[in-house]
N, CA, C and O of each residue as an XYZ file, in Angstrom:
700
protein
N      92.932    103.052    133.948
C      92.060    102.142    135.492
C      91.030    101.803    134.683
O      90.381    102.400    133.824
N      91.016    100.122    135.393
C      90.192     99.335    134.755
C      88.986     99.761    135.255
O      89.052    100.894    135.732
N      87.809     99.191    135.312
C      86.369     99.397    136.088
C      86.227     98.668    137.323
O      85.512     98.978    138.276
N      87.094     97.519    137.192
C      87.039     97.482    138.548
C      87.862     98.340    139.205
O      87.247     99.220    139.808
N      89.111     98.383    139.297
C      89.983     99.136    140.292
C      89.119    100.804    140.153
O      89.667    101.483    141.021
N      88.330    101.448    139.631
C      87.759    102.244    139.945
C      86.611    102.024    141.123
O      86.428    102.730    142.115
N      85.689    100.494    140.600
C      84.849    100.231    141.792
C      85.924     99.985    143.482
O      85.709    100.234    144.668
N      86.449     99.710    143.127
C      87.291     99.317    144.278
C      87.663    100.328    145.330
O      87.409    100.247    146.531
N      88.562    101.683    144.448
C      89.058    102.158    144.592
C      87.177    103.794    145.436
O      86.991    104.540    146.397
N      86.909    103.635    144.968
C      85.583    103.816    144.831
C      84.826    103.649    146.402
O      84.300    104.632    146.922
N      84.836    102.354    147.056
C      84.558    101.569    147.790
C      85.154    102.008    148.979
O      84.550    102.207    150.033
N      86.432    102.163    148.771
C      87.305    102.778    150.147
C      87.807    104.519    149.913
O      88.757    105.063    150.476
N      87.021    105.037    149.095
C      86.658    106.698    148.860
C      85.370    106.673    150.434
O      85.305    107.416    151.413
N      84.640    105.623    150.074
C      83.057    106.105    150.793
C      83.315    105.044    151.931
O      82.510    105.046    152.862
N      83.938    104.501    151.944
C      84.373    104.087    153.384
C      85.372    105.294    154.224
O      85.322    105.432    155.446
N      85.955    105.829    153.636
C      86.708    107.116    154.419
C      85.536    107.864    154.791
O      85.152    108.099    155.937
N      84.898    108.288    153.474
C      83.957    109.562    154.456
C      83.329    108.958    155.136
O      83.180    109.780    156.041
N      82.352    107.371    155.701
C      81.533    107.020    156.615
C      82.403    107.349    157.829
O      81.900    108.189    158.575
N      83.653    106.850    158.207
C      84.161    106.694    158.695
C      84.924    107.856    159.831
O      85.180    107.715    161.026
N      85.192    109.228    158.750
C      85.263    110.311    159.069
C      83.649    110.795    159.555
O      83.446    110.872    160.767
N      82.848    111.023    158.879
C      81.459    111.205    159.341
C      81.331    110.326    160.872
O      81.207    110.920    161.943
N      81.371    109.235    160.784
C      80.757    108.367    161.764
C      81.989    108.866    162.817
O      81.456    108.743    163.920
N      83.420    109.387    163.044
C      83.983    109.866    163.872
C      83.997    111.042    164.590
O      84.425    111.153    165.739
N      83.239    112.463    163.492
C      83.245    113.403    163.869
C      82.102    114.302    164.590
O      82.139    115.315    165.289
N      80.589    113.076    163.873
C      79.261    113.806    163.962
C      78.804    112.898    165.058
O      78.738    111.679    165.216
N      78.581    113.716    165.592
C      76.977    113.128    166.865
C      75.836    112.893    165.986
O      75.316    111.819    166.286
N      75.214    113.503    164.973
C      74.237    112.250    164.312
C      72.471    113.454    164.669
O      72.301    114.673    164.676
N      71.821    112.625    164.831
C      71.613    111.746    163.699
C      71.595    111.633    162.219
O      71.377    112.742    161.732
N      71.737    110.750    161.362
C      71.883    110.481    160.055
C      70.403    110.003    159.323
O      69.526    109.183    159.596
N      70.617    110.871    158.376
C      68.901    111.057    157.821
C      69.424    111.053    156.349
O      70.331    111.733    155.870
N      68.621    110.109    155.744
C      68.741    110.340    154.310
C      67.533    109.765    153.565
O      66.432    109.375    153.953
N      68.098    109.842    152.395
C      66.487    109.057    151.232
C      67.389    108.681    150.369
O      68.278    109.490    150.105
N      67.388    107.531    149.799
C      67.745    107.261    148.841
C      68.707    107.460    147.270
O      68.184    107.802    146.209
N      70.014    107.191    147.429
C      70.849    107.672    146.100
C      71.364    106.876    145.703
O      71.931    106.030    146.395
N      71.334    106.886    144.358
C      72.445    105.602    143.883
C      73.914    105.761    144.201
O      74.824    105.073    144.663
N      73.674    107.310    143.617
C      75.862    107.733    143.543
C      76.560    106.704    144.336
O      77.341    105.775    144.128
N      75.538    107.631    146.015
C      75.759    107.630    148.090
C      75.474    106.155    148.114
O      76.277    105.752    148.955
N      74.683    104.936    147.607
C      74.870    104.155    148.212
C      75.506    103.022    148.849
O      75.017    102.008    149.346
N      76.845    103.461    148.714
C      78.220    102.082    148.979
C      78.265    103.219    150.811
O      78.356    102.730    151.937
N      78.158    104.822    150.438
C      78.530    105.188    151.817
C      77.302    105.084    152.754
O      77.125    105.141    153.971
N      76.647    104.933    151.824
C      75.104    104.438    152.969
C      74.820    103.372    153.927
O      74.278    103.417    155.031
N      75.421    102.182    153.101
C      75.733    100.957    153.733
C      77.117    101.272    154.287
O      77.336    100.548    155.258
N      77.932    101.935    154.070
C      79.079    101.752    154.900
C      78.639    102.688    156.329
O      79.073    102.285    157.408
N      78.048    103.538    156.305
C      77.504    104.391    157.322
C      76.650    103.663    158.179
O      76.880    103.547    159.382
N      75.964    103.315    157.778
C      74.693    101.992    158.292
C      75.193    101.425    159.276
O      74.750    101.473    160.423
N      76.589    100.582    158.735
C      77.525     99.507    159.715
C      78.038    100.285    160.620
O      78.371     99.642    161.616
N      78.359    102.045    160.733
C      78.745    102.435    162.086
C      77.962    103.016    162.798
O      78.178    102.818    163.994
N      76.864    103.865    162.502
C      75.726    104.733    162.780
C      74.274    104.105    162.581
O      73.866    103.425    161.639
N      73.548    104.560    163.834
C      72.270    104.217    163.606
C      71.980    105.569    162.400
O      72.241    106.743    162.660
N      71.320    105.028    160.900
C      70.761    105.762    160.011
C      69.666    105.586    159.970
O      69.305    104.587    160.592
N      68.600    106.367    159.286
C      67.276    106.895    159.232
C      66.760    107.107    157.943
O      66.805    108.254    157.498
N      66.091    105.859    157.004
C      65.542    106.441    155.779
C      64.222    107.041    155.873
O      63.172    106.456    156.139
N      64.443    108.625    155.553
C      63.406    109.107    155.627
C      62.228    109.413    154.459
O      61.930    110.585    154.685
N      61.683    109.106    153.704
C      60.614    109.521    152.323
C      61.267    110.796    151.507
O      61.964    110.621    150.508
N      61.037    111.781    151.912
C      61.364    113.335    151.132
C      62.164    114.059    151.828
O      62.177    114.157    153.055
N      63.047    114.733    150.845
C      63.902    114.967    151.604
C      63.992    116.208    152.745
O      64.775    116.516    153.643
N      62.163    116.985    151.931
C      62.380    118.314    152.808
C      62.311    117.433    154.712
O      62.900    117.687    155.763
N      61.549    116.660    154.413
C      61.022    115.833    156.018
C      62.567    115.858    156.527
O      62.976    116.838    157.151
N      63.066    115.203    156.358
C      64.366    114.937    156.440
C      65.157    116.299    157.019
O      65.503    116.482    158.186
N      65.325    117.093    156.022
C      65.776    118.050    157.033
C      65.062    118.961    157.965
O      65.630    119.690    158.778
N      63.579    118.856    157.767
C      62.879    119.406    159.046
C      62.895    118.542    160.313
O      62.571    118.963    161.424
N      63.433    116.893    159.956
C      63.506    116.012    161.331
C      65.212    116.640    161.400
O      65.706    116.270    162.465
N      65.901    117.212    160.822
C      67.323    117.735    160.886
C      67.478    119.117    161.680
O      68.472    119.677    162.143
N      66.234    119.426    161.664
C      66.505    120.896    162.030
C      65.905    120.825    164.066
O      66.210    121.618    164.957
N      64.906    119.410    164.163
C      64.839    119.109    165.591
C      65.531    118.778    165.714
O      66.075    119.528    166.524
N      66.551    117.548    165.372
C      67.837    117.268    166.046
C      68.940    118.455    166.622
O      69.758    118.136    167.485
N      68.903    119.529    166.198
C      69.837    120.690    166.121
C      69.466    120.949    166.948
O      70.380    120.962    167.774
N      68.071    121.367    167.609
C      67.386    122.032    168.620
C      67.641    121.317    169.748
O      67.744    121.853    170.851
N      67.800    119.654    169.477
C      67.569    119.422    170.445
C      69.087    119.113    170.777
O      69.312    118.295    171.668
N      70.266    119.790    170.035
C      71.760    119.806    170.697
C      72.402    118.789    169.718
O      73.571    118.467    169.929
N      71.679    118.211    168.574
C      72.634    117.443    167.600
C      73.059    117.773    167.159
O      73.194    118.981    167.351
N      73.980    116.992    165.755
C      74.807    117.653    164.619
C      73.984    116.558    163.846
O      73.974    115.345    164.055
N      73.463    117.108    163.130
C      72.622    115.724    162.008
C      73.300    115.982    160.400
O      73.522    117.053    159.835
N      73.409    115.311    160.170
C      73.430    115.163    158.887
C      72.360    114.704    157.576
O      71.785    113.639    157.797
N      72.094    115.226    156.528
C      70.326    114.832    156.237
C      71.644    114.625    154.406
O      72.285    115.598    154.008
N      71.703    113.366    153.748
C      72.244    112.989    153.041
C      71.296    112.931    151.595
O      70.177    112.702    152.055
N      71.206    112.982    150.696
C      70.274    113.156    149.634
C      71.281    113.375    148.055
O      72.480    113.545    147.837
N      69.883    113.245    147.070
C      70.368    113.930    146.120
C      70.358    115.249    145.337
O      69.242    115.651    145.668
N      70.747    115.997    144.691
C      70.325    117.001    144.297
C      69.012    117.665    143.907
O      68.505    118.768    144.112
N      68.790    116.954    143.495
C      66.938    116.537    143.043
C      66.255    116.823    144.133
O      65.175    117.326    143.821
N      66.476    116.678    145.876
C      65.784    116.410    146.703
C      66.466    117.862    147.172
O      65.681    118.591    147.776
N      67.845    118.395    146.976
C      68.115    119.653    147.598
C      66.743    120.713    147.180
O      66.026    121.281    148.003
N      66.610    120.796    145.581
C      65.687    121.346    145.110
C      64.202    121.909    145.354
O      63.614    122.960    145.101
N      63.704    119.964    146.337
C      62.670    119.689    146.913
C      62.331    120.580    148.438
O      61.418    121.305    148.834
N      63.504    120.108    148.947
C      63.878    121.485    150.488
C      64.382    122.276    150.358
O      65.057    122.599    151.335
N      64.455    123.050    149.310
C      64.525    124.985    149.580
C      64.029    125.589    150.821
O      64.614    126.263    151.669
N      62.196    124.988    150.681
C      61.286    125.909    151.400
C      61.752    125.756    152.578
O      61.972    126.700    153.336
N      61.962    124.479    152.872
C      62.549    124.392    154.763
C      63.637    125.029    155.178
O      63.817    125.589    156.259
N      64.811    124.851    153.698
C      66.183    124.856    154.361
C      66.043    126.944    154.311
O      66.590    127.716    155.098
N      65.209    127.277    153.213
C      65.352    129.052    153.302
C      63.994    129.516    154.382
O      63.540    130.661    154.395
N      63.586    128.633    155.063
C      62.239    129.309    156.030
C      62.481    128.726    157.640
O      61.988    129.196    158.666
N      63.399    127.555    157.509
C      63.359    127.133    159.209
C      65.016    127.105    159.350
O      65.535    127.730    160.274
N      65.720    126.460    158.532
C      67.263    126.164    158.577
C      67.517    127.544    158.720
O      67.380    128.132    159.794
N      67.874    128.067    157.697
C      68.869    129.243    157.283
C      68.713    130.350    158.214
O      69.687    131.009    158.577
N      66.838    130.718    158.852
C      66.440    132.136    159.688
C      66.914    131.408    161.158
O      67.180    132.230    162.035
N      66.980    130.723    161.341
C      66.992    130.109    162.976
C      68.645    129.254    163.077
O      69.082    128.671    164.069
N      69.219    129.388    161.949
C      70.349    129.241    162.498
C      70.836    127.527    162.616
O      72.037    127.278    162.718
N      70.079    126.690    162.599
C      70.230    125.730    162.197
C      70.523    124.490    162.179
O      69.787    123.503    162.193
N      72.442    124.653    162.125
C      74.002    124.051    161.039
C      73.404    122.653    161.203
O      72.860    122.301    162.249
N      73.538    121.809    160.039
C      73.437    120.748    159.428
C      74.356    120.213    158.236
O      74.986    120.959    157.485
N      74.349    119.130    158.181
C      75.689    118.749    157.107
C      74.198    118.419    155.970
O      73.028    118.155    156.249
N      74.765    118.551    154.907
C      74.237    118.309    153.504
C      74.953    117.702    152.962
O      75.725    118.380    152.284
N      75.191    116.023    152.888
C      75.567    115.018    151.806
C      75.275    115.279    150.761
O      74.194    114.751    151.018
N      75.102    115.758    149.245
C      74.383    115.938    148.131
C      75.357    115.095    146.858
O      76.422    115.463    146.362
N      74.730    114.138    146.635
C      74.855    113.410    145.511
C      74.470    114.571    144.370
O      73.500    115.322    144.279
N      75.693    114.381    143.518
C      75.287    115.679    142.612
C      74.607    114.906    141.046
O      75.165    115.289    140.018
N      73.460    113.871    140.880
C      73.289    113.888    139.580
C      72.932    114.870    138.664
O      72.621    116.037    138.904
N      73.043    113.989    137.010
C      73.683    115.852    136.231
C      74.485    116.043    135.922
O      74.609    116.993    135.150
N      75.759    115.158    136.367
C      76.780    116.072    136.661
C      77.785    114.913    136.315
O      77.503    113.735    136.535
N      79.239    115.408    135.636
C      80.087    114.647    135.720
C      79.899    113.410    134.580
O      79.754    113.454    133.359
N      79.995    111.867    135.893
C      79.410    110.700    134.756
C      78.136    110.869    134.145
O      77.978    110.498    132.982
N      77.283    111.344    134.741
C      75.821    111.344    134.742
C      75.173    112.533    134.193
O      74.714    113.562    134.688
N      75.325    111.879    132.557
C      74.599    113.260    131.789
C      73.047    112.357    131.027
O      72.660    112.224    129.866
N      72.422    111.815    132.581
C      71.095    111.451    131.984
C      69.885    113.058    131.859
O      69.735    114.060    132.559
N      69.251    112.540    130.578
C      68.495    114.081    130.808
C      67.662    114.592    131.640
O      67.376    115.788    131.575
N      67.056    113.650    132.697
C      66.479    114.656    133.521
C      67.010    115.215    134.509
O      66.490    116.242    134.944
N      68.156    114.692    135.100
C      69.067    115.293    136.013
C      70.241    116.555    135.178
O      71.248    116.796    135.844
N      70.152    117.089    134.205
C      70.974    118.024    133.301
C      70.850    119.140    134.557
O      71.707    119.226    135.437
N      69.633    119.987    134.497
C      69.305    121.172    135.128
C      69.606    120.991    136.431
O      70.572    121.713    136.682
N      69.380    120.593    137.062
C      69.665    120.183    138.557
C      71.457    120.573    139.240
O      72.013    121.249    140.105
N      71.857    119.286    137.777
C      73.827    119.301    138.443
C      73.894    120.515    138.078
O      74.688    121.165    138.757
N      73.251    121.213    137.084
C      73.600    122.338    136.097
C      72.932    124.022    137.554
O      73.051    125.207    137.240
N      72.678    123.826    138.136
C      72.076    124.593    138.800
C      72.415    124.551    140.876
O      72.218    125.483    141.656
N      72.847    123.415    141.142
C      73.210    122.904    142.753
C      73.763    123.780    143.026
O      73.152    124.606    143.706
N      75.309    124.097    142.623
C      76.036    124.854    143.443
C      75.766    125.904    143.314
O      76.120    126.494    144.335
N      75.026    126.992    142.184
C      74.597    128.558    142.274
C      73.250    128.545    143.401
O      72.767    129.444    144.089
N      72.878    126.995    143.229
C      71.739    127.101    144.419
C      71.821    127.230    146.159
O      71.227    127.726    147.117
N      72.750    126.582    145.880
C      73.315    126.554    147.485
C      74.133    127.809    147.727
O      74.110    128.156    148.908
N      75.037    128.782    146.710
C      75.507    129.941    146.568
C      74.221    130.971    147.241
O      74.221    131.623    148.285
N      73.511    130.866    146.533
C      72.007    131.638    146.415
C      71.460    131.453    147.772
O      70.997    132.408    148.396
N      71.495    130.325    148.221
C      70.840    130.437    150.108
C      72.011    130.599    151.010
O      71.885    130.254    152.185
N      72.954    131.009    150.653
C      74.269    131.447    151.566
C      75.501    129.870    152.281
O      76.461    129.811    153.050
N      74.807    128.999    151.559
C      74.993    127.559    152.195
C      76.945    127.475    151.528
O      77.238    127.869    150.399
N      77.598    127.116    152.144
C      78.908    126.526    151.434
C      78.769    125.065    151.072
O      78.265    124.073    151.599
N      79.464    125.356    149.884
C      79.414    124.151    149.099
C      81.336    123.517    149.178
O      82.305    124.181    148.810
N      81.366    122.301    149.680
C      82.671    121.606    149.618
C      82.285    120.168    148.854
O      81.295    119.440    148.924
N      83.538    120.100    148.089
C      83.839    119.245    147.167
C      84.397    118.297    148.305
O      85.126    118.466    149.283
N      83.285    116.507    147.365
C      84.154    115.470    148.442
C      85.366    115.541    147.160
O      85.458    116.302    146.197
N      86.287    114.317    147.648
C      87.567    114.340    146.427
C      88.191    112.833    147.307
O      88.194    112.498    148.492
N      88.759    112.096    145.833
C      89.230    111.189    145.861
C      90.732    111.304    146.615
O      91.122    110.265    147.148
N      91.533    112.390    146.693
C      92.808    112.151    147.610
C      93.169    112.908    148.925
O      94.279    112.921    149.458
N      91.650    113.751    149.502
C      91.704    113.914    150.953
C      90.226    113.583    151.530
O      89.798    114.185    152.515
N      89.606    112.767    150.977
C      87.593    112.424    151.599
C      87.490    113.092    152.929
O      86.494    113.710    153.305
N      88.946    112.873    153.840
C      88.827    113.534    155.684
C      88.321    114.520    155.527
O      87.151    114.874    155.666
N      89.884    115.409    154.985
C      90.143    116.441    154.880
C      88.432    117.016    154.123
O      87.798    118.026    154.432
N      88.233    116.428    153.550
C      86.769    117.153    152.632
C      85.790    116.960    153.634
O      84.873    117.781    153.656
N      85.792    116.168    154.358
C      84.454    116.067    155.691
C      84.653    116.921    156.528
O      83.619    117.491    156.875
N      86.098    117.458    157.294
C      86.730    117.885    158.172
C      86.450    119.541    157.751
O      86.299    120.408    158.612
N      86.418    119.761    156.554
C      86.466    121.247    156.075
C      84.708    121.410    156.030
O      84.415    122.361    156.754
N      83.917    121.013    155.635
C      82.797    120.997    155.773
C      82.002    120.846    157.380
O      81.134    121.616    157.791
N      82.394    120.002    157.908
C      82.094    120.664    159.419
C      82.670    121.736    159.977
O      82.087    122.560    160.681
N      83.942    121.744    159.642
C      83.899    123.191    160.377
C      82.987    124.193    160.430
O      82.779    124.947    161.380
N      82.238    124.164    158.952
C      81.389    125.711    158.893
C      80.464    124.813    159.625
O      80.594    125.375    160.713
N      79.692    123.923    159.850
C      78.831    123.337    160.556
C      79.088    123.741    162.082
O      78.194    124.227    162.774
N      80.260    123.524    162.504
C      80.622    123.548    163.779
C      80.627    124.947    164.534
O      80.687    125.211    165.735
N      80.541    125.774    163.367
C      80.785    127.428    163.288
C      79.402    127.439    163.380
O      79.078    128.529    163.852
N      78.378    126.711    163.143
C      77.367    127.220    163.339
C      76.204    127.760    162.069
O      75.106    128.313    162.123
N      76.935    127.363    161.138
C      76.235    127.182    159.407
C      76.178    126.205    159.024
O      76.881    125.347    159.558
N      75.427    125.895    158.057
C      74.502    124.937    157.357
C      75.918    124.975    155.529
O      76.245    125.859    154.737
N      76.361    123.152    155.734
C      77.213    123.482    154.774
C      76.550    121.869    154.254
O      75.842    121.018    154.792
N      77.355    122.050    152.655
C      77.455    121.314    152.010
C      78.323    120.137    151.984
O      79.184    120.580    152.744
N      78.685    119.121    151.718
C      79.673    118.416    151.044
C      78.723    117.437    149.708
O      77.693    116.773    149.825
N      79.741    117.758    148.273
C      78.934    117.472    147.254
C      80.291    116.337    147.005
O      81.489    116.262    147.278
N      79.195    115.520    146.286
C      79.528    113.758    145.399
C      79.467    114.104    144.427
O      78.577    114.948    144.322
N      80.020    113.888    143.458
C      79.844    113.577    142.383
C      79.995    111.941    141.394
O      80.683    110.949    141.637
N      79.227    112.171    140.475
C      78.997    110.633    140.054
C      80.363    110.102    139.954
O      81.349    110.754    139.609
N      80.318    108.121    140.484
C      81.162    107.730    140.077
C      82.639    108.016    141.006
O      83.657    107.340    140.858
N      82.483    109.309    142.104
C      82.950    109.471    143.411
C      83.427    107.702    143.933
O      84.605    107.359    143.833
N      82.402    106.768    144.445
C      82.280    105.675    145.468
C      81.971    104.737    144.312
O      80.886    104.164    144.404
N      82.778    104.445    143.146
C      82.403    103.810    141.719
C      81.145    103.737    141.324
O      80.826    102.930    140.451
N      80.510    104.321    141.732
C      78.949    104.302    140.396
C      79.378    104.585    139.114
O      80.248    105.415    138.849
N      78.669    103.783    138.169
C      78.899    103.460    136.994
C      79.927    102.836    136.390
O      79.899    102.643    135.175
N      81.054    102.409    137.226
C      81.705    101.435    137.250
C      81.436    100.122    136.766
O      82.337     99.345    136.451
N      80.445     99.903    136.710
C      79.248     98.864    136.198
C      78.617     98.463    134.794
O      78.195     97.528    134.114
N      78.813     99.599    134.834
C      78.159    100.022    133.496
C      78.794    100.236    132.144
O      78.102    100.576    131.184
């Protein structure tokens, strides 16, 4: 498969995930920039209002407030931001059962072998397990089904994570 085909199919997956989220979730949609998820963020912003938040733990706190207001929030971040958000999750979101969807770019895994991301890449799924947050991997074959599975947990009152591997949306295709 050529890099051009990989990038094009990645954009199709990003579009499918964005459309599925926009159709199934009331929002709000908070994000911190993530190169892995840039195509998803771009497509999502064309469908629903999104809000760029400077810190991931702040985005999680804002999402907790949205949940208290009866909304179904989504926070899009890198896994390094998940690490930064542990206290907000462990002391606010989880004890008070403020369900939200975390869409987590999995830096330091798969195609992303940059040294500074490797440790977080290695521990992300274990960290989610330790927090009791179910993790769902988003794939190319059925991205809408993967979104639906993660949202089933959220609709049941649990915070859940949808994991985005490097390359899913075409990241790295231009390298």
